Amino acid sequence: VLFGRMRSKTGSKFQGKSGAVQHSSIVLRFLAGCQSEELGMFIDLLLEPVCHHGQGRCLAAVDKAISETDSSAVLPLGRQHSLLNIVNTVISKLGHHIHTHLPKVLQILLCVTASVATVLNQREQLKAGCIAPLKNLRRLGVLRIQDFFDGFDSYSFTPDELDAVFQAIVWPQVCRLPTESPYSPTPLLKLIHVWSRNA
């Protein structure tokens, strides 16, 4: 019912704009009083368009997302943008209420971000108007990972998950840090700052 209420305001594809974030926040605050299983069902419904990324081990899922990404058959960019935004709201409003579901959320975030980065590496196959939205999606993906590390600093990351973070986030962008970071910190540099603060 609550999932339906969120969709009623934000549209069938989470692309509504008027009051969407505020409405989602109200629904999620109510959900904070639900049982873990109920929260899990809600998160599954929320992330249903990308639920296939939640299967298997984290690093293997990221590798699969990279190898199987097809620039001609990706989830609409607007829908991915909305999903990344709603994940931010989920993390900020539900926080540790979803602790048992965090591995799946992390894995899906990494896979989505890795997939976007892979599409950007195929720029010759893309229309010029797609580049900026894809860059923004990649930025949002890294920021959501930053939110994850910042909000769950006591989360016990497995070696497999940490390898997946580097595979999806760090290695594709680290070589550009010297040229992209002189005047303002990039999302990757902000993520590294969070790591140093939590060390």
PDB file of C-alpha atoms in Angstrom, residues 88 106 109-110 139-153 169 187-195:
ATOM      1  CA  ASN A  88      19.402   8.598  -0.984  1.00  0.00           C
ATOM      2  CA  LEU A 106      25.236  -1.606  -1.759  1.00  0.00           C
ATOM      3  CA  LEU A 109      24.288   0.730  -6.251  1.00  0.00           C
ATOM      4  CA  LEU A 110      27.705  -0.520  -7.328  1.00  0.00           C
ATOM      5  CA  ARG A 139      28.222  11.386 -10.259  1.00  0.00           C
ATOM      6  CA  LEU A 140      25.029  10.472  -8.400  1.00  0.00           C
ATOM      7  CA  GLY A 141      26.108   6.836  -8.189  1.00  0.00           C
ATOM      8  CA  VAL A 142      29.421   7.745  -6.564  1.00  0.00           C
ATOM      9  CA  LEU A 143      27.656  10.152  -4.209  1.00  0.00           C
ATOM     10  CA  ARG A 144      25.258   7.390  -3.131  1.00  0.00           C
ATOM     11  CA  ILE A 145      28.252   5.169  -2.339  1.00  0.00           C
ATOM     12  CA  GLN A 146      29.705   8.081  -0.380  1.00  0.00           C
ATOM     13  CA  ASP A 147      26.399   8.371   1.505  1.00  0.00           C
ATOM     14  CA  PHE A 148      26.603   4.650   2.255  1.00  0.00           C
ATOM     15  CA  PHE A 149      30.115   4.848   3.724  1.00  0.00           C
ATOM     16  CA  ASP A 150      29.271   8.067   5.561  1.00  0.00           C
ATOM     17  CA  GLY A 151      25.976   6.851   6.998  1.00  0.00           C
ATOM     18  CA  PHE A 152      27.032   3.317   7.892  1.00  0.00           C
ATOM     19  CA  ASP A 153      30.588   3.739   9.139  1.00  0.00           C
ATOM     20  CA  ILE A 169      33.978   3.228  -8.535  1.00  0.00           C
ATOM     21  CA  PRO A 187      32.732  12.764  -6.111  1.00  0.00           C
ATOM     22  CA  LEU A 188      35.524  10.173  -6.033  1.00  0.00           C
ATOM     23  CA  LEU A 189      37.787  12.519  -4.073  1.00  0.00           C
ATOM     24  CA  LYS A 190      34.919  13.196  -1.657  1.00  0.00           C
ATOM     25  CA  LEU A 191      34.515   9.443  -1.212  1.00  0.00           C
ATOM     26  CA  ILE A 192      38.227   9.069  -0.471  1.00  0.00           C
ATOM     27  CA  HIS A 193      37.889  11.895   2.064  1.00  0.00           C
ATOM     28  CA  VAL A 194      35.102   9.964   3.822  1.00  0.00           C
ATOM     29  CA  TRP A 195      37.353   6.899   3.928  1.00  0.00           C
TER      30      TRP A 195
END
